[in-house]
């Protein structure tokens, strides 16, 4: 069985500290610049879903490229594939190759061409593509970066665009496009988000993520106070640790010590600052607070990509 793997990165000098993701992405102007900030993570098609879930967690990625024995790209496995696999009771020993040929796979080989972007594309062009695909029926949140010969260069995610945004210089086009937009302008309001009670099972919470296409579900108590949020990243951890789907989601949040205080952001926070918080805290979702300290909505890295790619945002 082929093990999950990733290409080796060049090691820094003995007296050099590894550059932070923000510094390595500073000044990125094209998709090629951005995916070059970090090595491409791949796994073999014989790797199991459990292998892939563990790889995504260890490497802090939301997607991994899947290759055949000859190195040819077969598709990609995303966090949302793990959510679907969990909800479908797919065995952790199911191979990634088998999953890609099932009708539930998010990015199988047949969709690679549709979701391909060239390395010469600007970040705004990539954001516009992501925006269009994220709003489609399948709600795609990743693009495959390939050269003119079809060679794989990386998988671009909305979080990659957040990294570029928070590390960009004030005169870069990605910053001018956002202008003075605030978090409140790009967030999803609370009324638009799926909500579940603390006594709901993990299975039910993940099913809500799977069907709502919102990539998160708010967990509330009997008084509708927000206790936390469940995201596909939580599904990754639960799947890798083989947590029973019958576990109450409130108990699962306590086990994770996953409150929302570390995810809090104010409504008036500039979008670029919001991106910086996501990158620094390694989270794709932040809870937006109203003036009374209540959760007014959620902003995700996909929301930032939508804002970058929106036609009605014009350069300042």
PDB file of C-alpha atoms in Angstrom:
ATOM      1  CA  UNK A   1       0.000   0.000   0.000  1.00  0.00           C
ATOM      2  CA  UNK A   2       1.372   3.367  -0.997  1.00  0.00           C
ATOM      3  CA  UNK A   3       1.841   5.737   1.909  1.00  0.00           C
ATOM      4  CA  UNK A   4       0.788   9.361   1.895  1.00  0.00           C
ATOM      5  CA  UNK A   5       3.747  11.492   0.974  1.00  0.00           C
ATOM      6  CA  UNK A   6       4.906  15.007   0.220  1.00  0.00           C
ATOM      7  CA  UNK A   7       7.889  16.358  -1.741  1.00  0.00           C
ATOM      8  CA  UNK A   8      10.864  17.373   0.333  1.00  0.00           C
ATOM      9  CA  UNK A   9      11.363  21.085   0.914  1.00  0.00           C
ATOM     10  CA  UNK A  10      14.816  22.662   0.872  1.00  0.00           C
ATOM     11  CA  UNK A  11      16.070  23.057   4.422  1.00  0.00           C
ATOM     12  CA  UNK A  12      17.136  26.528   5.575  1.00  0.00           C
ATOM     13  CA  UNK A  13      20.741  27.158   6.589  1.00  0.00           C
ATOM     14  CA  UNK A  14      21.910  25.986  10.004  1.00  0.00           C
ATOM     15  CA  UNK A  15      21.717  29.483  11.455  1.00  0.00           C
ATOM     16  CA  UNK A  16      18.587  30.526   9.544  1.00  0.00           C
ATOM     17  CA  UNK A  17      15.085  30.350  10.999  1.00  0.00           C
ATOM     18  CA  UNK A  18      12.430  28.891   8.687  1.00  0.00           C
ATOM     19  CA  UNK A  19      10.485  31.762   7.145  1.00  0.00           C
ATOM     20  CA  UNK A  20       6.885  32.155   8.252  1.00  0.00           C
ATOM     21  CA  UNK A  21       4.105  31.459   5.723  1.00  0.00           C
ATOM     22  CA  UNK A  22       3.290  35.172   5.721  1.00  0.00           C
ATOM     23  CA  UNK A  23       6.875  36.168   4.883  1.00  0.00           C
ATOM     24  CA  UNK A  24       7.273  33.482   2.251  1.00  0.00           C
ATOM     25  CA  UNK A  25       4.101  34.689   0.501  1.00  0.00           C
ATOM     26  CA  UNK A  26       4.935  38.380   0.772  1.00  0.00           C
ATOM     27  CA  UNK A  27       4.708  40.106  -2.580  1.00  0.00           C
ATOM     28  CA  UNK A  28       3.038  37.177  -4.363  1.00  0.00           C
ATOM     29  CA  UNK A  29       1.453  38.563  -7.532  1.00  0.00           C
ATOM     30  CA  UNK A  30       0.519  35.417  -9.459  1.00  0.00           C
ATOM     31  CA  UNK A  31      -0.865  31.998  -8.679  1.00  0.00           C
ATOM     32  CA  UNK A  32       2.569  30.520  -9.431  1.00  0.00           C
ATOM     33  CA  UNK A  33       4.172  32.819  -6.860  1.00  0.00           C
ATOM     34  CA  UNK A  34       1.614  31.812  -4.260  1.00  0.00           C
ATOM     35  CA  UNK A  35       1.713  28.031  -4.647  1.00  0.00           C
ATOM     36  CA  UNK A  36       5.489  28.277  -4.676  1.00  0.00           C
ATOM     37  CA  UNK A  37       5.370  29.487  -1.069  1.00  0.00           C
ATOM     38  CA  UNK A  38       4.818  25.931   0.174  1.00  0.00           C
ATOM     39  CA  UNK A  39       5.649  22.501  -1.238  1.00  0.00           C
ATOM     40  CA  UNK A  40       2.847  20.617  -2.953  1.00  0.00           C
ATOM     41  CA  UNK A  41       1.388  17.881  -0.766  1.00  0.00           C
ATOM     42  CA  UNK A  42       0.464  14.645  -2.538  1.00  0.00           C
ATOM     43  CA  UNK A  43      -0.628  11.133  -1.672  1.00  0.00           C
ATOM     44  CA  UNK A  44      -0.716   7.937  -3.677  1.00  0.00           C
ATOM     45  CA  UNK A  45      -4.018   6.532  -4.880  1.00  0.00           C
ATOM     46  CA  UNK A  46      -3.504   3.430  -2.722  1.00  0.00           C
ATOM     47  CA  UNK A  47      -3.340   5.525   0.453  1.00  0.00           C
ATOM     48  CA  UNK A  48      -6.372   5.166   2.712  1.00  0.00           C
ATOM     49  CA  UNK A  49      -8.831   7.894   3.605  1.00  0.00           C
ATOM     50  CA  UNK A  50      -7.425   7.741   7.144  1.00  0.00           C
ATOM     51  CA  UNK A  51      -3.916   8.314   5.732  1.00  0.00           C
ATOM     52  CA  UNK A  52      -5.137  11.309   3.752  1.00  0.00           C
ATOM     53  CA  UNK A  53      -7.014  12.779   6.728  1.00  0.00           C
ATOM     54  CA  UNK A  54      -3.893  12.499   8.869  1.00  0.00           C
ATOM     55  CA  UNK A  55      -1.794  14.110   6.134  1.00  0.00           C
ATOM     56  CA  UNK A  56      -4.168  17.054   5.852  1.00  0.00           C
ATOM     57  CA  UNK A  57      -3.981  17.567   9.612  1.00  0.00           C
ATOM     58  CA  UNK A  58      -0.206  17.233   9.893  1.00  0.00           C
ATOM     59  CA  UNK A  59       0.487  19.502   6.930  1.00  0.00           C
ATOM     60  CA  UNK A  60      -2.312  21.954   7.829  1.00  0.00           C
ATOM     61  CA  UNK A  61      -3.862  21.762   4.369  1.00  0.00           C
ATOM     62  CA  UNK A  62      -7.459  21.587   3.184  1.00  0.00           C
ATOM     63  CA  UNK A  63      -6.682  19.530   0.069  1.00  0.00           C
ATOM     64  CA  UNK A  64      -4.121  17.005  -1.099  1.00  0.00           C
ATOM     65  CA  UNK A  65      -3.317  16.051  -4.700  1.00  0.00           C
ATOM     66  CA  UNK A  66      -3.805  12.360  -5.525  1.00  0.00           C
ATOM     67  CA  UNK A  67      -1.428  10.690  -7.974  1.00  0.00           C
ATOM     68  CA  UNK A  68      -1.240   7.249  -9.556  1.00  0.00           C
ATOM     69  CA  UNK A  69       1.723   4.893  -9.492  1.00  0.00           C
ATOM     70  CA  UNK A  70       3.095   6.635 -12.582  1.00  0.00           C
ATOM     71  CA  UNK A  71       2.827  10.045 -10.904  1.00  0.00           C
ATOM     72  CA  UNK A  72      -0.106  11.157 -13.054  1.00  0.00           C
ATOM     73  CA  UNK A  73      -2.643  13.424 -11.360  1.00  0.00           C
ATOM     74  CA  UNK A  74      -5.900  11.595 -10.603  1.00  0.00           C
ATOM     75  CA  UNK A  75      -7.699  14.347  -8.713  1.00  0.00           C
ATOM     76  CA  UNK A  76      -7.628  15.815  -5.233  1.00  0.00           C
ATOM     77  CA  UNK A  77      -9.033  14.941  -1.830  1.00  0.00           C
ATOM     78  CA  UNK A  78     -10.404  17.788   0.308  1.00  0.00           C
ATOM     79  CA  UNK A  79     -11.646  18.287   3.844  1.00  0.00           C
ATOM     80  CA  UNK A  80     -15.173  18.155   2.500  1.00  0.00           C
ATOM     81  CA  UNK A  81     -14.501  14.720   1.036  1.00  0.00           C
ATOM     82  CA  UNK A  82     -13.770  13.566   4.582  1.00  0.00           C
ATOM     83  CA  UNK A  83     -17.047  15.125   5.768  1.00  0.00           C
ATOM     84  CA  UNK A  84     -18.886  13.235   3.029  1.00  0.00           C
ATOM     85  CA  UNK A  85     -17.007  10.014   3.782  1.00  0.00           C
ATOM     86  CA  UNK A  86     -17.850  10.335   7.468  1.00  0.00           C
ATOM     87  CA  UNK A  87     -21.533  10.927   6.727  1.00  0.00           C
ATOM     88  CA  UNK A  88     -21.593   8.013   4.270  1.00  0.00           C
ATOM     89  CA  UNK A  89     -19.966   5.633   6.776  1.00  0.00           C
ATOM     90  CA  UNK A  90     -17.058   5.069   4.403  1.00  0.00           C
ATOM     91  CA  UNK A  91     -14.427   2.905   6.074  1.00  0.00           C
ATOM     92  CA  UNK A  92     -11.171   4.641   6.995  1.00  0.00           C
ATOM     93  CA  UNK A  93      -9.429   1.810   5.120  1.00  0.00           C
ATOM     94  CA  UNK A  94     -11.124   2.773   1.843  1.00  0.00           C
ATOM     95  CA  UNK A  95      -8.416   3.802  -0.608  1.00  0.00           C
ATOM     96  CA  UNK A  96      -8.251   7.351  -1.906  1.00  0.00           C
ATOM     97  CA  UNK A  97      -8.283   5.975  -5.452  1.00  0.00           C
ATOM     98  CA  UNK A  98     -11.541   4.136  -4.795  1.00  0.00           C
ATOM     99  CA  UNK A  99     -13.098   7.251  -3.274  1.00  0.00           C
ATOM    100  CA  UNK A 100     -12.204   9.393  -6.294  1.00  0.00           C
ATOM    101  CA  UNK A 101     -14.170   7.057  -8.542  1.00  0.00           C
ATOM    102  CA  UNK A 102     -17.261   7.232  -6.346  1.00  0.00           C
ATOM    103  CA  UNK A 103     -19.959   9.738  -7.237  1.00  0.00           C
ATOM    104  CA  UNK A 104     -19.420  11.625  -3.960  1.00  0.00           C
ATOM    105  CA  UNK A 105     -15.827  12.752  -4.611  1.00  0.00           C
ATOM    106  CA  UNK A 106     -15.484  16.545  -4.709  1.00  0.00           C
ATOM    107  CA  UNK A 107     -12.587  16.808  -7.146  1.00  0.00           C
ATOM    108  CA  UNK A 108     -12.270  13.624  -9.229  1.00  0.00           C
ATOM    109  CA  UNK A 109     -10.184  13.368 -12.387  1.00  0.00           C
ATOM    110  CA  UNK A 110     -13.117  14.364 -14.583  1.00  0.00           C
ATOM    111  CA  UNK A 111     -13.256  17.834 -13.005  1.00  0.00           C
ATOM    112  CA  UNK A 112      -9.532  18.599 -13.014  1.00  0.00           C
ATOM    113  CA  UNK A 113      -9.621  20.490 -16.339  1.00  0.00           C
ATOM    114  CA  UNK A 114     -12.617  22.577 -15.230  1.00  0.00           C
ATOM    115  CA  UNK A 115     -10.876  23.567 -11.997  1.00  0.00           C
ATOM    116  CA  UNK A 116      -7.425  24.187 -13.476  1.00  0.00           C
ATOM    117  CA  UNK A 117      -5.768  27.597 -13.280  1.00  0.00           C
ATOM    118  CA  UNK A 118      -2.439  28.514 -14.874  1.00  0.00           C
ATOM    119  CA  UNK A 119       0.485  29.748 -12.761  1.00  0.00           C
ATOM    120  CA  UNK A 120       0.555  32.998 -14.743  1.00  0.00           C
ATOM    121  CA  UNK A 121      -2.963  33.926 -13.581  1.00  0.00           C
ATOM    122  CA  UNK A 122      -3.160  36.890 -11.220  1.00  0.00           C
ATOM    123  CA  UNK A 123      -4.465  36.427  -7.700  1.00  0.00           C
ATOM    124  CA  UNK A 124      -7.574  38.413  -8.605  1.00  0.00           C
ATOM    125  CA  UNK A 125      -8.237  36.156 -11.597  1.00  0.00           C
ATOM    126  CA  UNK A 126      -7.890  33.119  -9.363  1.00  0.00           C
ATOM    127  CA  UNK A 127     -10.186  34.707  -6.769  1.00  0.00           C
ATOM    128  CA  UNK A 128     -12.805  35.329  -9.450  1.00  0.00           C
ATOM    129  CA  UNK A 129     -12.585  31.673 -10.496  1.00  0.00           C
ATOM    130  CA  UNK A 130     -12.897  30.511  -6.908  1.00  0.00           C
ATOM    131  CA  UNK A 131     -15.859  32.808  -6.374  1.00  0.00           C
ATOM    132  CA  UNK A 132     -17.653  31.371  -9.378  1.00  0.00           C
ATOM    133  CA  UNK A 133     -16.997  27.775  -8.377  1.00  0.00           C
ATOM    134  CA  UNK A 134     -17.765  28.343  -4.685  1.00  0.00           C
ATOM    135  CA  UNK A 135     -21.195  29.670  -5.635  1.00  0.00           C
ATOM    136  CA  UNK A 136     -21.887  26.753  -7.986  1.00  0.00           C
ATOM    137  CA  UNK A 137     -23.999  23.716  -7.145  1.00  0.00           C
ATOM    138  CA  UNK A 138     -20.940  21.721  -6.070  1.00  0.00           C
ATOM    139  CA  UNK A 139     -19.421  24.609  -4.077  1.00  0.00           C
ATOM    140  CA  UNK A 140     -15.809  23.956  -5.097  1.00  0.00           C
ATOM    141  CA  UNK A 141     -13.259  25.731  -2.900  1.00  0.00           C
ATOM    142  CA  UNK A 142      -9.986  24.682  -4.556  1.00  0.00           C
ATOM    143  CA  UNK A 143      -8.255  25.149  -7.888  1.00  0.00           C
ATOM    144  CA  UNK A 144      -5.652  22.855  -9.453  1.00  0.00           C
ATOM    145  CA  UNK A 145      -2.544  24.725 -10.593  1.00  0.00           C
ATOM    146  CA  UNK A 146      -0.976  23.139 -13.683  1.00  0.00           C
ATOM    147  CA  UNK A 147       1.517  24.305 -16.270  1.00  0.00           C
ATOM    148  CA  UNK A 148       0.910  24.336 -20.025  1.00  0.00           C
ATOM    149  CA  UNK A 149       2.013  20.691 -20.281  1.00  0.00           C
ATOM    150  CA  UNK A 150      -0.432  19.590 -17.583  1.00  0.00           C
ATOM    151  CA  UNK A 151       2.238  19.229 -14.905  1.00  0.00           C
ATOM    152  CA  UNK A 152       0.970  19.661 -11.343  1.00  0.00           C
ATOM    153  CA  UNK A 153       2.317  22.715  -9.533  1.00  0.00           C
ATOM    154  CA  UNK A 154      -0.035  22.809  -6.547  1.00  0.00           C
ATOM    155  CA  UNK A 155      -3.559  23.069  -5.164  1.00  0.00           C
ATOM    156  CA  UNK A 156      -4.774  26.619  -4.554  1.00  0.00           C
ATOM    157  CA  UNK A 157      -7.198  27.195  -1.690  1.00  0.00           C
ATOM    158  CA  UNK A 158      -9.054  30.214  -0.367  1.00  0.00           C
ATOM    159  CA  UNK A 159      -6.712  30.136   2.637  1.00  0.00           C
ATOM    160  CA  UNK A 160      -3.786  30.647   0.259  1.00  0.00           C
ATOM    161  CA  UNK A 161      -5.473  33.829  -0.946  1.00  0.00           C
ATOM    162  CA  UNK A 162      -5.923  34.909   2.677  1.00  0.00           C
ATOM    163  CA  UNK A 163      -2.167  34.467   3.177  1.00  0.00           C
ATOM    164  CA  UNK A 164      -1.471  36.580   0.132  1.00  0.00           C
ATOM    165  CA  UNK A 165      -3.901  39.257   1.307  1.00  0.00           C
ATOM    166  CA  UNK A 166      -2.503  39.593   4.819  1.00  0.00           C
ATOM    167  CA  UNK A 167       1.103  39.714   3.596  1.00  0.00           C
ATOM    168  CA  UNK A 168       0.492  42.043   0.645  1.00  0.00           C
ATOM    169  CA  UNK A 169       1.892  45.567   0.471  1.00  0.00           C
ATOM    170  CA  UNK A 170      -0.613  48.460   0.556  1.00  0.00           C
ATOM    171  CA  UNK A 171      -0.024  49.247  -3.123  1.00  0.00           C
ATOM    172  CA  UNK A 172      -0.637  45.697  -4.360  1.00  0.00           C
ATOM    173  CA  UNK A 173      -3.748  45.132  -6.436  1.00  0.00           C
ATOM    174  CA  UNK A 174      -5.223  42.556  -4.052  1.00  0.00           C
ATOM    175  CA  UNK A 175      -5.251  45.188  -1.291  1.00  0.00           C
ATOM    176  CA  UNK A 176      -6.577  47.954  -3.549  1.00  0.00           C
ATOM    177  CA  UNK A 177      -9.393  45.661  -4.658  1.00  0.00           C
ATOM    178  CA  UNK A 178     -10.542  45.120  -1.074  1.00  0.00           C
ATOM    179  CA  UNK A 179     -10.184  48.830  -0.328  1.00  0.00           C
ATOM    180  CA  UNK A 180     -11.663  49.741   3.031  1.00  0.00           C
ATOM    181  CA  UNK A 181     -14.044  46.791   3.221  1.00  0.00           C
ATOM    182  CA  UNK A 182     -14.787  45.541   6.719  1.00  0.00           C
ATOM    183  CA  UNK A 183     -15.467  42.070   8.009  1.00  0.00           C
ATOM    184  CA  UNK A 184     -19.162  42.916   8.426  1.00  0.00           C
ATOM    185  CA  UNK A 185     -19.418  43.546   4.682  1.00  0.00           C
ATOM    186  CA  UNK A 186     -18.120  40.106   3.644  1.00  0.00           C
ATOM    187  CA  UNK A 187     -19.346  37.852   6.463  1.00  0.00           C
ATOM    188  CA  UNK A 188     -22.269  35.427   6.372  1.00  0.00           C
ATOM    189  CA  UNK A 189     -24.963  36.699   8.781  1.00  0.00           C
ATOM    190  CA  UNK A 190     -26.000  34.394  11.580  1.00  0.00           C
ATOM    191  CA  UNK A 191     -29.483  33.945  10.092  1.00  0.00           C
ATOM    192  CA  UNK A 192     -27.926  32.327   7.002  1.00  0.00           C
ATOM    193  CA  UNK A 193     -25.925  29.737   8.972  1.00  0.00           C
ATOM    194  CA  UNK A 194     -26.981  26.246  10.033  1.00  0.00           C
ATOM    195  CA  UNK A 195     -27.439  25.880  13.787  1.00  0.00           C
ATOM    196  CA  UNK A 196     -27.648  22.827  16.020  1.00  0.00           C
ATOM    197  CA  UNK A 197     -28.140  22.186  19.737  1.00  0.00           C
ATOM    198  CA  UNK A 198     -25.393  20.882  21.975  1.00  0.00           C
ATOM    199  CA  UNK A 199     -27.225  17.557  22.363  1.00  0.00           C
ATOM    200  CA  UNK A 200     -27.227  16.856  18.595  1.00  0.00           C
ATOM    201  CA  UNK A 201     -24.979  14.022  17.471  1.00  0.00           C
ATOM    202  CA  UNK A 202     -21.767  14.603  15.579  1.00  0.00           C
ATOM    203  CA  UNK A 203     -23.388  12.766  12.672  1.00  0.00           C
ATOM    204  CA  UNK A 204     -26.208  15.302  12.502  1.00  0.00           C
ATOM    205  CA  UNK A 205     -23.865  18.300  12.773  1.00  0.00           C
ATOM    206  CA  UNK A 206     -21.659  17.032   9.948  1.00  0.00           C
ATOM    207  CA  UNK A 207     -24.688  16.248   7.831  1.00  0.00           C
ATOM    208  CA  UNK A 208     -25.772  19.878   8.207  1.00  0.00           C
ATOM    209  CA  UNK A 209     -22.355  20.976   6.940  1.00  0.00           C
ATOM    210  CA  UNK A 210     -22.632  18.539   4.075  1.00  0.00           C
ATOM    211  CA  UNK A 211     -26.062  19.707   2.937  1.00  0.00           C
ATOM    212  CA  UNK A 212     -25.914  23.439   3.736  1.00  0.00           C
ATOM    213  CA  UNK A 213     -22.700  24.130   1.743  1.00  0.00           C
ATOM    214  CA  UNK A 214     -21.753  26.644   4.445  1.00  0.00           C
ATOM    215  CA  UNK A 215     -18.753  24.654   5.735  1.00  0.00           C
ATOM    216  CA  UNK A 216     -19.656  25.302   9.358  1.00  0.00           C
ATOM    217  CA  UNK A 217     -22.463  24.859  11.861  1.00  0.00           C
ATOM    218  CA  UNK A 218     -23.001  26.940  15.004  1.00  0.00           C
ATOM    219  CA  UNK A 219     -23.558  24.997  18.220  1.00  0.00           C
ATOM    220  CA  UNK A 220     -25.913  26.691  20.693  1.00  0.00           C
ATOM    221  CA  UNK A 221     -27.376  25.994  24.121  1.00  0.00           C
ATOM    222  CA  UNK A 222     -31.055  26.062  25.104  1.00  0.00           C
ATOM    223  CA  UNK A 223     -31.014  29.845  25.292  1.00  0.00           C
ATOM    224  CA  UNK A 224     -29.545  30.093  21.769  1.00  0.00           C
ATOM    225  CA  UNK A 225     -26.194  31.254  23.147  1.00  0.00           C
ATOM    226  CA  UNK A 226     -23.315  30.257  20.893  1.00  0.00           C
ATOM    227  CA  UNK A 227     -21.074  27.600  22.412  1.00  0.00           C
ATOM    228  CA  UNK A 228     -18.794  27.019  19.450  1.00  0.00           C
ATOM    229  CA  UNK A 229     -18.578  26.100  15.805  1.00  0.00           C
ATOM    230  CA  UNK A 230     -17.989  22.792  14.025  1.00  0.00           C
ATOM    231  CA  UNK A 231     -16.059  22.887  10.740  1.00  0.00           C
ATOM    232  CA  UNK A 232     -14.626  20.361   8.273  1.00  0.00           C
ATOM    233  CA  UNK A 233     -11.335  20.572  10.177  1.00  0.00           C
ATOM    234  CA  UNK A 234     -13.133  19.047  13.172  1.00  0.00           C
ATOM    235  CA  UNK A 235     -14.430  16.296  10.905  1.00  0.00           C
ATOM    236  CA  UNK A 236     -10.841  15.564   9.887  1.00  0.00           C
ATOM    237  CA  UNK A 237      -9.785  15.121  13.490  1.00  0.00           C
ATOM    238  CA  UNK A 238     -12.813  13.031  14.360  1.00  0.00           C
ATOM    239  CA  UNK A 239     -12.354  10.792  11.319  1.00  0.00           C
ATOM    240  CA  UNK A 240      -8.633  10.294  11.953  1.00  0.00           C
ATOM    241  CA  UNK A 241      -9.336   9.450  15.612  1.00  0.00           C
ATOM    242  CA  UNK A 242     -12.367   7.261  14.713  1.00  0.00           C
ATOM    243  CA  UNK A 243     -14.708   9.199  16.988  1.00  0.00           C
ATOM    244  CA  UNK A 244     -18.178   7.578  17.017  1.00  0.00           C
ATOM    245  CA  UNK A 245     -20.777   9.532  15.079  1.00  0.00           C
ATOM    246  CA  UNK A 246     -23.168   9.082  18.009  1.00  0.00           C
ATOM    247  CA  UNK A 247     -21.137  11.440  20.231  1.00  0.00           C
ATOM    248  CA  UNK A 248     -23.046  14.566  21.262  1.00  0.00           C
ATOM    249  CA  UNK A 249     -21.527  17.574  19.561  1.00  0.00           C
ATOM    250  CA  UNK A 250     -21.480  19.558  22.821  1.00  0.00           C
ATOM    251  CA  UNK A 251     -19.328  16.870  24.441  1.00  0.00           C
ATOM    252  CA  UNK A 252     -17.079  16.791  21.389  1.00  0.00           C
ATOM    253  CA  UNK A 253     -16.501  20.554  21.614  1.00  0.00           C
ATOM    254  CA  UNK A 254     -15.597  20.244  25.288  1.00  0.00           C
ATOM    255  CA  UNK A 255     -13.151  17.474  24.425  1.00  0.00           C
ATOM    256  CA  UNK A 256     -11.540  19.713  21.817  1.00  0.00           C
ATOM    257  CA  UNK A 257     -11.608  22.656  24.237  1.00  0.00           C
ATOM    258  CA  UNK A 258     -12.976  24.431  21.152  1.00  0.00           C
ATOM    259  CA  UNK A 259     -14.681  27.577  22.350  1.00  0.00           C
ATOM    260  CA  UNK A 260     -15.016  30.537  20.052  1.00  0.00           C
ATOM    261  CA  UNK A 261     -13.115  33.166  22.031  1.00  0.00           C
ATOM    262  CA  UNK A 262      -9.955  32.591  19.971  1.00  0.00           C
ATOM    263  CA  UNK A 263     -12.012  32.920  16.795  1.00  0.00           C
ATOM    264  CA  UNK A 264     -13.619  36.241  17.721  1.00  0.00           C
ATOM    265  CA  UNK A 265     -13.288  39.266  15.452  1.00  0.00           C
ATOM    266  CA  UNK A 266     -15.059  42.622  15.517  1.00  0.00           C
ATOM    267  CA  UNK A 267     -17.454  43.706  12.761  1.00  0.00           C
ATOM    268  CA  UNK A 268     -15.389  46.775  11.930  1.00  0.00           C
ATOM    269  CA  UNK A 269     -12.129  44.808  11.525  1.00  0.00           C
ATOM    270  CA  UNK A 270     -10.620  45.531   8.070  1.00  0.00           C
ATOM    271  CA  UNK A 271     -10.698  42.532   5.748  1.00  0.00           C
ATOM    272  CA  UNK A 272      -6.907  42.437   5.520  1.00  0.00           C
ATOM    273  CA  UNK A 273      -6.682  42.245   9.312  1.00  0.00           C
ATOM    274  CA  UNK A 274      -9.267  39.485   9.308  1.00  0.00           C
ATOM    275  CA  UNK A 275      -7.099  37.501   6.876  1.00  0.00           C
ATOM    276  CA  UNK A 276      -4.108  37.987   9.178  1.00  0.00           C
ATOM    277  CA  UNK A 277      -6.060  36.583  12.136  1.00  0.00           C
ATOM    278  CA  UNK A 278      -7.005  33.485  10.139  1.00  0.00           C
ATOM    279  CA  UNK A 279      -3.415  32.849   9.116  1.00  0.00           C
ATOM    280  CA  UNK A 280      -1.947  33.493  12.575  1.00  0.00           C
ATOM    281  CA  UNK A 281      -4.515  31.256  14.290  1.00  0.00           C
ATOM    282  CA  UNK A 282      -4.557  28.627  11.512  1.00  0.00           C
ATOM    283  CA  UNK A 283      -8.363  28.686  11.239  1.00  0.00           C
ATOM    284  CA  UNK A 284     -10.617  29.092   8.207  1.00  0.00           C
ATOM    285  CA  UNK A 285     -13.566  30.563  10.137  1.00  0.00           C
ATOM    286  CA  UNK A 286     -13.880  33.511  12.522  1.00  0.00           C
ATOM    287  CA  UNK A 287     -16.879  34.496  14.643  1.00  0.00           C
ATOM    288  CA  UNK A 288     -17.948  38.083  14.016  1.00  0.00           C
ATOM    289  CA  UNK A 289     -19.200  39.906  17.123  1.00  0.00           C
ATOM    290  CA  UNK A 290     -21.815  42.626  17.278  1.00  0.00           C
ATOM    291  CA  UNK A 291     -21.470  45.618  19.658  1.00  0.00           C
ATOM    292  CA  UNK A 292     -23.110  43.612  22.478  1.00  0.00           C
ATOM    293  CA  UNK A 293     -20.595  40.776  22.168  1.00  0.00           C
ATOM    294  CA  UNK A 294     -23.045  38.354  20.542  1.00  0.00           C
ATOM    295  CA  UNK A 295     -22.182  36.355  17.426  1.00  0.00           C
ATOM    296  CA  UNK A 296     -23.520  38.312  14.460  1.00  0.00           C
ATOM    297  CA  UNK A 297     -22.141  35.993  11.806  1.00  0.00           C
ATOM    298  CA  UNK A 298     -19.168  34.010  10.558  1.00  0.00           C
ATOM    299  CA  UNK A 299     -16.490  34.987   8.074  1.00  0.00           C
ATOM    300  CA  UNK A 300     -14.494  32.294   6.282  1.00  0.00           C
ATOM    301  CA  UNK A 301     -11.475  32.247   3.997  1.00  0.00           C
ATOM    302  CA  UNK A 302     -13.920  31.490   1.177  1.00  0.00           C
ATOM    303  CA  UNK A 303     -15.786  34.717   1.999  1.00  0.00           C
ATOM    304  CA  UNK A 304     -12.491  36.598   1.622  1.00  0.00           C
ATOM    305  CA  UNK A 305     -11.894  34.938  -1.757  1.00  0.00           C
ATOM    306  CA  UNK A 306     -15.414  35.929  -2.817  1.00  0.00           C
ATOM    307  CA  UNK A 307     -14.713  39.518  -1.821  1.00  0.00           C
ATOM    308  CA  UNK A 308     -11.478  39.542  -3.819  1.00  0.00           C
ATOM    309  CA  UNK A 309     -13.197  38.102  -6.848  1.00  0.00           C
ATOM    310  CA  UNK A 310     -16.393  40.166  -6.671  1.00  0.00           C
ATOM    311  CA  UNK A 311     -17.120  42.208  -9.778  1.00  0.00           C
ATOM    312  CA  UNK A 312     -18.527  45.088  -7.741  1.00  0.00           C
ATOM    313  CA  UNK A 313     -15.268  45.668  -5.874  1.00  0.00           C
ATOM    314  CA  UNK A 314     -13.216  48.182  -7.852  1.00  0.00           C
ATOM    315  CA  UNK A 315      -9.654  49.271  -7.381  1.00  0.00           C
ATOM    316  CA  UNK A 316      -9.265  52.357  -5.218  1.00  0.00           C
TER     317      UNK A 316
END
